[in-house]
Tab-separated table of C-alpha atoms and ligand atoms in Angstrom:
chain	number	residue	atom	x	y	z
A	20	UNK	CA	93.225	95.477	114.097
A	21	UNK	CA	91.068	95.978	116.802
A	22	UNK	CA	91.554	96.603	120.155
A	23	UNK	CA	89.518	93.453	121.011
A	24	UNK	CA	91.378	91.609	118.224
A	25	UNK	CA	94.882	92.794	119.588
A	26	UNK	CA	93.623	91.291	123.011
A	27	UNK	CA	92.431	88.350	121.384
A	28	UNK	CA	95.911	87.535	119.687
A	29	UNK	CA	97.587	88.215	123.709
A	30	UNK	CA	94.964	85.957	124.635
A	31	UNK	CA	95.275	83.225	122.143
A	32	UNK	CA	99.515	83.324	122.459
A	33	UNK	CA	98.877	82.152	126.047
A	34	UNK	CA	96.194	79.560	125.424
A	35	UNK	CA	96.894	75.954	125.406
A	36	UNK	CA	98.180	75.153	121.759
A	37	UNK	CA	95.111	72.625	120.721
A	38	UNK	CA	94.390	72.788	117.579
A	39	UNK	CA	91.268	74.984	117.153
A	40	UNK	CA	87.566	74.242	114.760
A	41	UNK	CA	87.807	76.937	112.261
A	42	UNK	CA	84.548	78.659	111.129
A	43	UNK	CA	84.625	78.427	107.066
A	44	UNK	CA	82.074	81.297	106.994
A	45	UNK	CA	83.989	83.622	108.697
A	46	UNK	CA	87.301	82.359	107.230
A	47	UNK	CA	85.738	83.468	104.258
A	48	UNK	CA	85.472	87.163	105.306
A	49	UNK	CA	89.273	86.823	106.328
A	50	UNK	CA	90.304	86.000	102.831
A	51	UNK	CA	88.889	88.687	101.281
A	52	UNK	CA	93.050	90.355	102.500
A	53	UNK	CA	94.285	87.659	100.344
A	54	UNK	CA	92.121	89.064	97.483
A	55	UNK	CA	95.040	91.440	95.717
A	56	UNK	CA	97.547	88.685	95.096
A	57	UNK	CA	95.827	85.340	95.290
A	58	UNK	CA	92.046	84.067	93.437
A	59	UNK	CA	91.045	80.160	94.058
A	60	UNK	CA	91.624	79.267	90.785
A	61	UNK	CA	93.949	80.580	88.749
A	62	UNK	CA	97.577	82.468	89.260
A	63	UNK	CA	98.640	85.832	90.051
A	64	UNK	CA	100.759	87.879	92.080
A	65	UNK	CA	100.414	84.556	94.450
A	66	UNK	CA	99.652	81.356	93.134
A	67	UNK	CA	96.538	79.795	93.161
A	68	UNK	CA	94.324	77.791	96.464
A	69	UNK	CA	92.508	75.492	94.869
A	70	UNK	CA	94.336	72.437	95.830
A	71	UNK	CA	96.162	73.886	98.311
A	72	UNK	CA	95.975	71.204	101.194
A	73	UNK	CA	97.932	68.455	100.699
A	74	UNK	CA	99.994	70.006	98.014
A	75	UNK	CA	103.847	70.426	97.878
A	76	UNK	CA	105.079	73.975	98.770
A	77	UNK	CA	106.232	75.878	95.621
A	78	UNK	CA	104.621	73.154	93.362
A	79	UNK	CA	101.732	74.897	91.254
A	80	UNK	CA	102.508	74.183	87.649
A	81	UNK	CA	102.858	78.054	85.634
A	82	UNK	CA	103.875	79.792	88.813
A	83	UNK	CA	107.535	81.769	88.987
A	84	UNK	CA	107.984	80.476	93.180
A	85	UNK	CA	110.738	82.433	95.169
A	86	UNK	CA	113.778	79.819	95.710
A	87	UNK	CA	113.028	79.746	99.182
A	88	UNK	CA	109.853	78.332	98.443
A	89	UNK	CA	110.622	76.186	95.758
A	90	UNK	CA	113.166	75.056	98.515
A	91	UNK	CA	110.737	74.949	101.689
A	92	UNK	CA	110.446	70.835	101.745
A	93	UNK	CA	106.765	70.156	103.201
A	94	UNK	CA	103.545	69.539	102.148
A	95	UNK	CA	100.031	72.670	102.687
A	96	UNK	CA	98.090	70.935	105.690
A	97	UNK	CA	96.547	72.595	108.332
A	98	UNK	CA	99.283	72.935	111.012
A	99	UNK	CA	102.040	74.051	108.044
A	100	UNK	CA	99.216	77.023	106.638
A	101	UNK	CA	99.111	77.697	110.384
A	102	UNK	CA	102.796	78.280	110.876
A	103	UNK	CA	103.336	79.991	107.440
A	104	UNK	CA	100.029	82.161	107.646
A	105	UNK	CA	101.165	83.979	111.708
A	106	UNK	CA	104.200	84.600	109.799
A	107	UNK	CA	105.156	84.248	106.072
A	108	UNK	CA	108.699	85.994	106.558
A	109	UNK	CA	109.480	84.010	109.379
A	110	UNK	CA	108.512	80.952	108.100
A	111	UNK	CA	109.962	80.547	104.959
A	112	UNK	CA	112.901	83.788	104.988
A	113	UNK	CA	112.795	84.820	101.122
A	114	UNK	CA	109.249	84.288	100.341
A	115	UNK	CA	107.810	86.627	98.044
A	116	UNK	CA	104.469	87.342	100.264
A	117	UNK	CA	105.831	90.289	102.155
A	118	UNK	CA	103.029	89.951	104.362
A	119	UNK	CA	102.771	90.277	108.486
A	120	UNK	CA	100.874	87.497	108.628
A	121	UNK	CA	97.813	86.934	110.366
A	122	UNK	CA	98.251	87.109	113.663
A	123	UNK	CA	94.968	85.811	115.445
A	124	UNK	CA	94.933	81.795	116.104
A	125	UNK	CA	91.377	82.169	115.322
A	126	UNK	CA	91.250	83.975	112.302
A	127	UNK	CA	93.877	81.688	110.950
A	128	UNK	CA	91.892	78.504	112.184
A	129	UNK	CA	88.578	80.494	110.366
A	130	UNK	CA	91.003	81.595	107.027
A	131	UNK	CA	92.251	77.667	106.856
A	132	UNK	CA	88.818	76.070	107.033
A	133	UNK	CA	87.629	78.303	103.964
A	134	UNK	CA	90.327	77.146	101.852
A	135	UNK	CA	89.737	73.378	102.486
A	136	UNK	CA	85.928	74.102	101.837
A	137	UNK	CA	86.579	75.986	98.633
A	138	UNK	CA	88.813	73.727	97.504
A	139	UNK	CA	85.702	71.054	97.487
A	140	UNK	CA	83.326	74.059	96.092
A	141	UNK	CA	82.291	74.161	92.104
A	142	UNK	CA	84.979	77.004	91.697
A	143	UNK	CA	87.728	74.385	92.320
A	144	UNK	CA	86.390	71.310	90.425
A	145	UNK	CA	85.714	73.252	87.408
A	146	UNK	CA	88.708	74.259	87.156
B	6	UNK	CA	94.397	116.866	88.523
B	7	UNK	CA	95.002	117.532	92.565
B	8	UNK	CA	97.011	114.222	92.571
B	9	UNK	CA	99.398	117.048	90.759
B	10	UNK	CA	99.848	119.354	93.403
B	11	UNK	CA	103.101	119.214	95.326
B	12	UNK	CA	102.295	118.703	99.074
B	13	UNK	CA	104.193	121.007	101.736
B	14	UNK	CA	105.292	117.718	103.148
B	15	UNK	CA	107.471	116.523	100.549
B	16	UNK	CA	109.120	119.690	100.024
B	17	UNK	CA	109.960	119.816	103.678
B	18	UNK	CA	111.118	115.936	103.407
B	19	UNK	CA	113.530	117.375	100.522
B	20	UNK	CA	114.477	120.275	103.031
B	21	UNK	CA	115.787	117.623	105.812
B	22	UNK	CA	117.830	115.950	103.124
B	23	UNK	CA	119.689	118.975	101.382
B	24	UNK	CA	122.878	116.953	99.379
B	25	UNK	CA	121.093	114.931	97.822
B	26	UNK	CA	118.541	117.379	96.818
B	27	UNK	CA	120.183	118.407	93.322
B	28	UNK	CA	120.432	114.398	91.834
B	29	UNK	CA	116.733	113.548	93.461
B	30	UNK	CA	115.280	117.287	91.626
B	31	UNK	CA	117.289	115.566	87.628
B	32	UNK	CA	115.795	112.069	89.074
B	33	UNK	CA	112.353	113.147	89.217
B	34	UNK	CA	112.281	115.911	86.836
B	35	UNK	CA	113.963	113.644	84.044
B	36	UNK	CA	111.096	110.950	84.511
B	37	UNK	CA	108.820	113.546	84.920
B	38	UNK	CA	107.694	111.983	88.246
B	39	UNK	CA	104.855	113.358	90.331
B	40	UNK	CA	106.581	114.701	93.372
B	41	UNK	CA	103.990	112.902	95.781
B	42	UNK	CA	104.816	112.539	99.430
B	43	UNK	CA	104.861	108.417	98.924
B	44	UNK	CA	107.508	109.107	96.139
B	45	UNK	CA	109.551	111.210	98.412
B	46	UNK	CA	109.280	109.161	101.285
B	47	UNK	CA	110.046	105.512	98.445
B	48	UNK	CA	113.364	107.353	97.132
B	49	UNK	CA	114.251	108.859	100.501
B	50	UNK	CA	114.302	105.015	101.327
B	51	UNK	CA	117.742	104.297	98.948
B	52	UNK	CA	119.925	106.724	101.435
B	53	UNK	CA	119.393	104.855	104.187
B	54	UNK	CA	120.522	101.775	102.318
B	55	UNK	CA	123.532	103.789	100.895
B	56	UNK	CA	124.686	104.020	104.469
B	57	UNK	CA	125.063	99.927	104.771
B	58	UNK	CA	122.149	99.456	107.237
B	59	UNK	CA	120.505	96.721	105.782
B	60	UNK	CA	120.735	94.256	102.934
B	61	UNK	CA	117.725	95.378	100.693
B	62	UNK	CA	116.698	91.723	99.598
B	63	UNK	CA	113.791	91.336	101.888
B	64	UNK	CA	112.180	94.915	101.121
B	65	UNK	CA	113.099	95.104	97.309
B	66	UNK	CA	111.155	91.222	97.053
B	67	UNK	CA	108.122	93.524	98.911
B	68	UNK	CA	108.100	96.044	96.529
B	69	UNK	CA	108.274	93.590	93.522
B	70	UNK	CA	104.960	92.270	94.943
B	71	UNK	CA	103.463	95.300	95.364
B	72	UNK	CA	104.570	96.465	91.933
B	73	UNK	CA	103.154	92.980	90.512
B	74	UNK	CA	99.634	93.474	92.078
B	75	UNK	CA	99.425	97.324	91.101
B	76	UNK	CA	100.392	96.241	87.146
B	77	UNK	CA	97.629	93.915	87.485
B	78	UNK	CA	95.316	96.336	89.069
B	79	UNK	CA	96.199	98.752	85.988
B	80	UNK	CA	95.518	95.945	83.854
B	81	UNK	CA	92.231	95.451	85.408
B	82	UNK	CA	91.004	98.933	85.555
B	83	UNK	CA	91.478	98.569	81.283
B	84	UNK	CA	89.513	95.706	81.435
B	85	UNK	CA	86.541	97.693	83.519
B	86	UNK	CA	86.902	100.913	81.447
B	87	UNK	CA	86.555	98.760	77.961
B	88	UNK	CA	83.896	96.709	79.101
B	89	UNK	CA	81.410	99.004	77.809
B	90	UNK	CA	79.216	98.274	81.120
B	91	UNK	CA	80.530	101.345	83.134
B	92	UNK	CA	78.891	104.983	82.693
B	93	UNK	CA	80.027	108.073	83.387
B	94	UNK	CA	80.691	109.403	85.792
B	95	UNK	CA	81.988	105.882	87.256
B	96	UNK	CA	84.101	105.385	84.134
B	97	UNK	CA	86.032	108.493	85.206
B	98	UNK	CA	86.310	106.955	88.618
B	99	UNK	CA	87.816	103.870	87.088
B	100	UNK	CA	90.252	105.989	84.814
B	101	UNK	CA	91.602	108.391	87.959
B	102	UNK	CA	91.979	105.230	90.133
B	103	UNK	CA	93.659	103.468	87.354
B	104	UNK	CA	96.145	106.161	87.174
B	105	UNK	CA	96.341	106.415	90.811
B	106	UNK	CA	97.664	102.836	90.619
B	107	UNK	CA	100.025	103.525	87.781
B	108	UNK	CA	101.590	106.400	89.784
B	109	UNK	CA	102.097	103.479	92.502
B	110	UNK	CA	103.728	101.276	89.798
B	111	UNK	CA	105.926	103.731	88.403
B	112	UNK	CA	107.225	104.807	91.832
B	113	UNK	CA	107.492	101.382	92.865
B	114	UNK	CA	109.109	100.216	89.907
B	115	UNK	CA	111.976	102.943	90.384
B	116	UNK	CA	112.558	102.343	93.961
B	117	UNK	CA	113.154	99.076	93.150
B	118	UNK	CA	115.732	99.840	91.095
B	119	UNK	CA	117.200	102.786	92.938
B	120	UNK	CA	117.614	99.298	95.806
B	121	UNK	CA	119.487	97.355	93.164
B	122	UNK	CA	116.788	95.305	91.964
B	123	UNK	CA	114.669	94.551	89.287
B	124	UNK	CA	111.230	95.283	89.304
B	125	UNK	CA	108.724	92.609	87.827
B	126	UNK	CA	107.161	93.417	84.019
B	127	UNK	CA	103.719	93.600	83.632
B	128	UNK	CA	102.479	90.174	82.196
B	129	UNK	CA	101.317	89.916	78.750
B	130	UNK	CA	97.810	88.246	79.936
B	131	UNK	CA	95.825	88.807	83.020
B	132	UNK	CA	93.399	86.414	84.060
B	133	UNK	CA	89.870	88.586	85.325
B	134	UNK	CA	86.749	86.490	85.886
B	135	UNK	CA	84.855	88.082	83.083
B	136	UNK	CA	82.679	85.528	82.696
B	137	UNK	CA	81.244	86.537	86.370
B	138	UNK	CA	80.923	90.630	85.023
B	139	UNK	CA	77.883	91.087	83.005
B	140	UNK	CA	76.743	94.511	84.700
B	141	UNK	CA	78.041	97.929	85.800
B	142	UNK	CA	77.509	96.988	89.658
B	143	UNK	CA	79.189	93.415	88.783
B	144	UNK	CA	82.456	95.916	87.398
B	145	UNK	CA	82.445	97.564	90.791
B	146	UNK	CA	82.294	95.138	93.312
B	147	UNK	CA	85.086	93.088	91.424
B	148	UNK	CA	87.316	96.452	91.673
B	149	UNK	CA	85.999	97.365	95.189
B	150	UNK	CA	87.343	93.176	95.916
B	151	UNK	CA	90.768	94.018	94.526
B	152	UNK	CA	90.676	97.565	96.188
B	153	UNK	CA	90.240	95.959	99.650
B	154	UNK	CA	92.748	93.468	99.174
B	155	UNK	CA	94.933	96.046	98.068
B	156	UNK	CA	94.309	97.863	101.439
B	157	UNK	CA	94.805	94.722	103.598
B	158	UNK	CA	98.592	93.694	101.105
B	159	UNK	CA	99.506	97.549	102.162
B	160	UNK	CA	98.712	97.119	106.061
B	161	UNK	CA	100.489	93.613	105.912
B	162	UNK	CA	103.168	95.336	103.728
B	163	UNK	CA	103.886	98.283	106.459
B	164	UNK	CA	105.037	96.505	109.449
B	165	UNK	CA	107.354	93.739	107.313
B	166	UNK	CA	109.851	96.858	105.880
B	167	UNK	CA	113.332	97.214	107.345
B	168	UNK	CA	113.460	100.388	106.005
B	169	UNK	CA	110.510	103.118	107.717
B	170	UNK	CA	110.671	105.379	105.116
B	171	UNK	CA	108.957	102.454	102.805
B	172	UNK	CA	106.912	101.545	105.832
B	173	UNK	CA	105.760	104.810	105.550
B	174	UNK	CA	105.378	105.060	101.666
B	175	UNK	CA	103.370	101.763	101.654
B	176	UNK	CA	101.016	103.349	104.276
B	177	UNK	CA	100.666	106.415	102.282
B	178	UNK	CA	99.638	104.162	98.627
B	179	UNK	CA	96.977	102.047	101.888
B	180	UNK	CA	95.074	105.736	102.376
B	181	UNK	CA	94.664	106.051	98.223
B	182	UNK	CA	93.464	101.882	98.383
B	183	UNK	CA	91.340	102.802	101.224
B	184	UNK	CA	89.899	105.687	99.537
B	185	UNK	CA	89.249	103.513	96.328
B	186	UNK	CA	87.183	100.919	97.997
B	187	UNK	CA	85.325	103.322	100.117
B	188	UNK	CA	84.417	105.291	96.726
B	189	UNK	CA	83.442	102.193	95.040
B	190	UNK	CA	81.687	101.255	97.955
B	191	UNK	CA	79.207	104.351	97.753
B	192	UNK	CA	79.266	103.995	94.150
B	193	UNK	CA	77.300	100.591	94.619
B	194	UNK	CA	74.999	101.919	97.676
B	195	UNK	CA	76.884	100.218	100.371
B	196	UNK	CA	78.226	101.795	103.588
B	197	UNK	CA	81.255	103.532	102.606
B	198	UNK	CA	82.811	103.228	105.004
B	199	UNK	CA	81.931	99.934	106.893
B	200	UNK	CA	84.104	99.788	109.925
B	201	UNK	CA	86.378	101.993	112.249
B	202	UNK	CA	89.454	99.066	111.585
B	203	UNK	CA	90.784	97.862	108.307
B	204	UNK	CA	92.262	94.208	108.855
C	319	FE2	FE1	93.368	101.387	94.198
């Protein structure tokens, strides 16, 4: 991380907690960490995005979940993303994403708003 | 292959860590294990459990998703090499980091078990967008994709271990990632090395 992006996180944690406009062109940039355990449309290490907001937690058909996800009881929006992306472990203790998290309000905002948008993009209704 | 060489630094992790130096020498000689300084550093990680510090739940799930991406990053590198689109000399590229990520794998794998685990299989089928890799360059910037996100699972990887000594092991596999994408970078013409931050 950068150091501006290190002051950006100190800065966000003390901002007011609105929720923020994410930019799905830079969100897109952001997922490219995602890109060696999850793909929009199909399974692998992670389980697939496509459909992601407004699913179940731990519900994708074909996909071996940890039992603390199959147990976390909420549906993907974007405040639930937001809480599970700062901090996977935290969020759901047990998850198989052994992942820091994303730590920048922002970038989470940005990485949020490209998943909803793909998940109206050709890539996810062909599927 | 230099990936064979035995650094100074392991032997001088082995030094620090003389009783159990006898049982790690059968360990890795019996598997015929490349004594890299990530291996040291992954089964140095199993004495610090041994001493009750920390249940190893949390880090062993960690591994197992590292180990699960690697396997499919091995599986992936077959699919690039078979294609018939690369030429040499980036087919050799695609066969040394292949084995690069099968060294991970193995290691992985064994930690995993020296933590009382049980480290994920490789899956019988892989899914690769094929469809979308009609071309040499197409190959390349699908690995250079997976390379990156290998590099960013690594740096999210390193600060989530209870134990240091797999902090430290994942950081060392993130410098061979980095040095994948960076290689497949140049391989396609783009900046190597894009940025002074990885994220
Ligand atoms: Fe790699």
């Amino acid at each position: 991380m950068s150091a501006a992006a290190v002051l950006a996180v100190v800065v966000g944690a003390a901002a007011a907690k609105g929720e923020l406009t994410g930019d799905p062109k830079a969100g897109e940039a952001i997922y490219a960490r995602c890109f060696a355990c999850h793909a929009l449309a199909y399974n692998r290490t992670g389980p697939k995005h496509c459909g992601l907001l407004g699913r179940r937690a731990g519900s994708v058909a074909g996909f071996e979940y940890s039992a603390a996800m199959k147990r976390a009881n909420w549906v993907w929006n974007r405040q639930t993303l937001d809480r599970f992306l700062a901090d996977p472990l935290k969020a759901v203790p047990g998850t198989t994403m052994g992942y820091a998290g994303v730590k920048d309000r922002q970038e989470r905002a940005d990485l949020i708003a490209y998943i909803e948008q793909a998940g109206r993009s050709e890539v996810c209704r062909a599927r | 292959m230099s990936s064979r060489i035995q650094s100074p630094d392991a032997s001088l992790s082995l030094a620090s860590d003389a009783p159990n130096l006898e049982t790690r020498r059968s360990f890795l000689g019996k598997s015929g294990l490349v004594l890299s300084g990530a291996a040291v550093a992954l089964l140095a990680g199993r004495d610090v459990l041994a001493k009750g510090n920390r249940p190893a739940g949390s880090d062993v799930n960690v591994l197992n998703s590292a180990l699960g991406a690697e396997l499919e990053a091995i599986a992936a590198y077959q699919v690039g090499a078979e294609s018939g689109l690369l030429q040499k000399p980036v087919l050799n590229l695609a066969v040394t980091f292949q084995g690069h990520h099968k060294e991970h794998a193995d290691v992985l794998a064994k930690t995993i078990i020296k933590l009382g685990g049980q480290p994920v299989s490789a899956k019988e089928k892989y899914t690769f967008p094929v469809e979308t890799l009609k071309t040499q360059s197409d190959v390349l910037r699908f690995a250079a994709m997976l390379e990156k996100g290998a590099v960013s699972a690594y740096l999210g990887a390193v600060p989530v271990f209870e134990n240091r000594d797999l902090a430290k092991a994942a950081a060392s596999i993130l410098g061979d990632e980095a040095m994948h994408w960076a290689i497949l970078r140049n391989a396609l013409g783009d900046a190597p090395v894009p940025a002074a931050f990885m994220s």
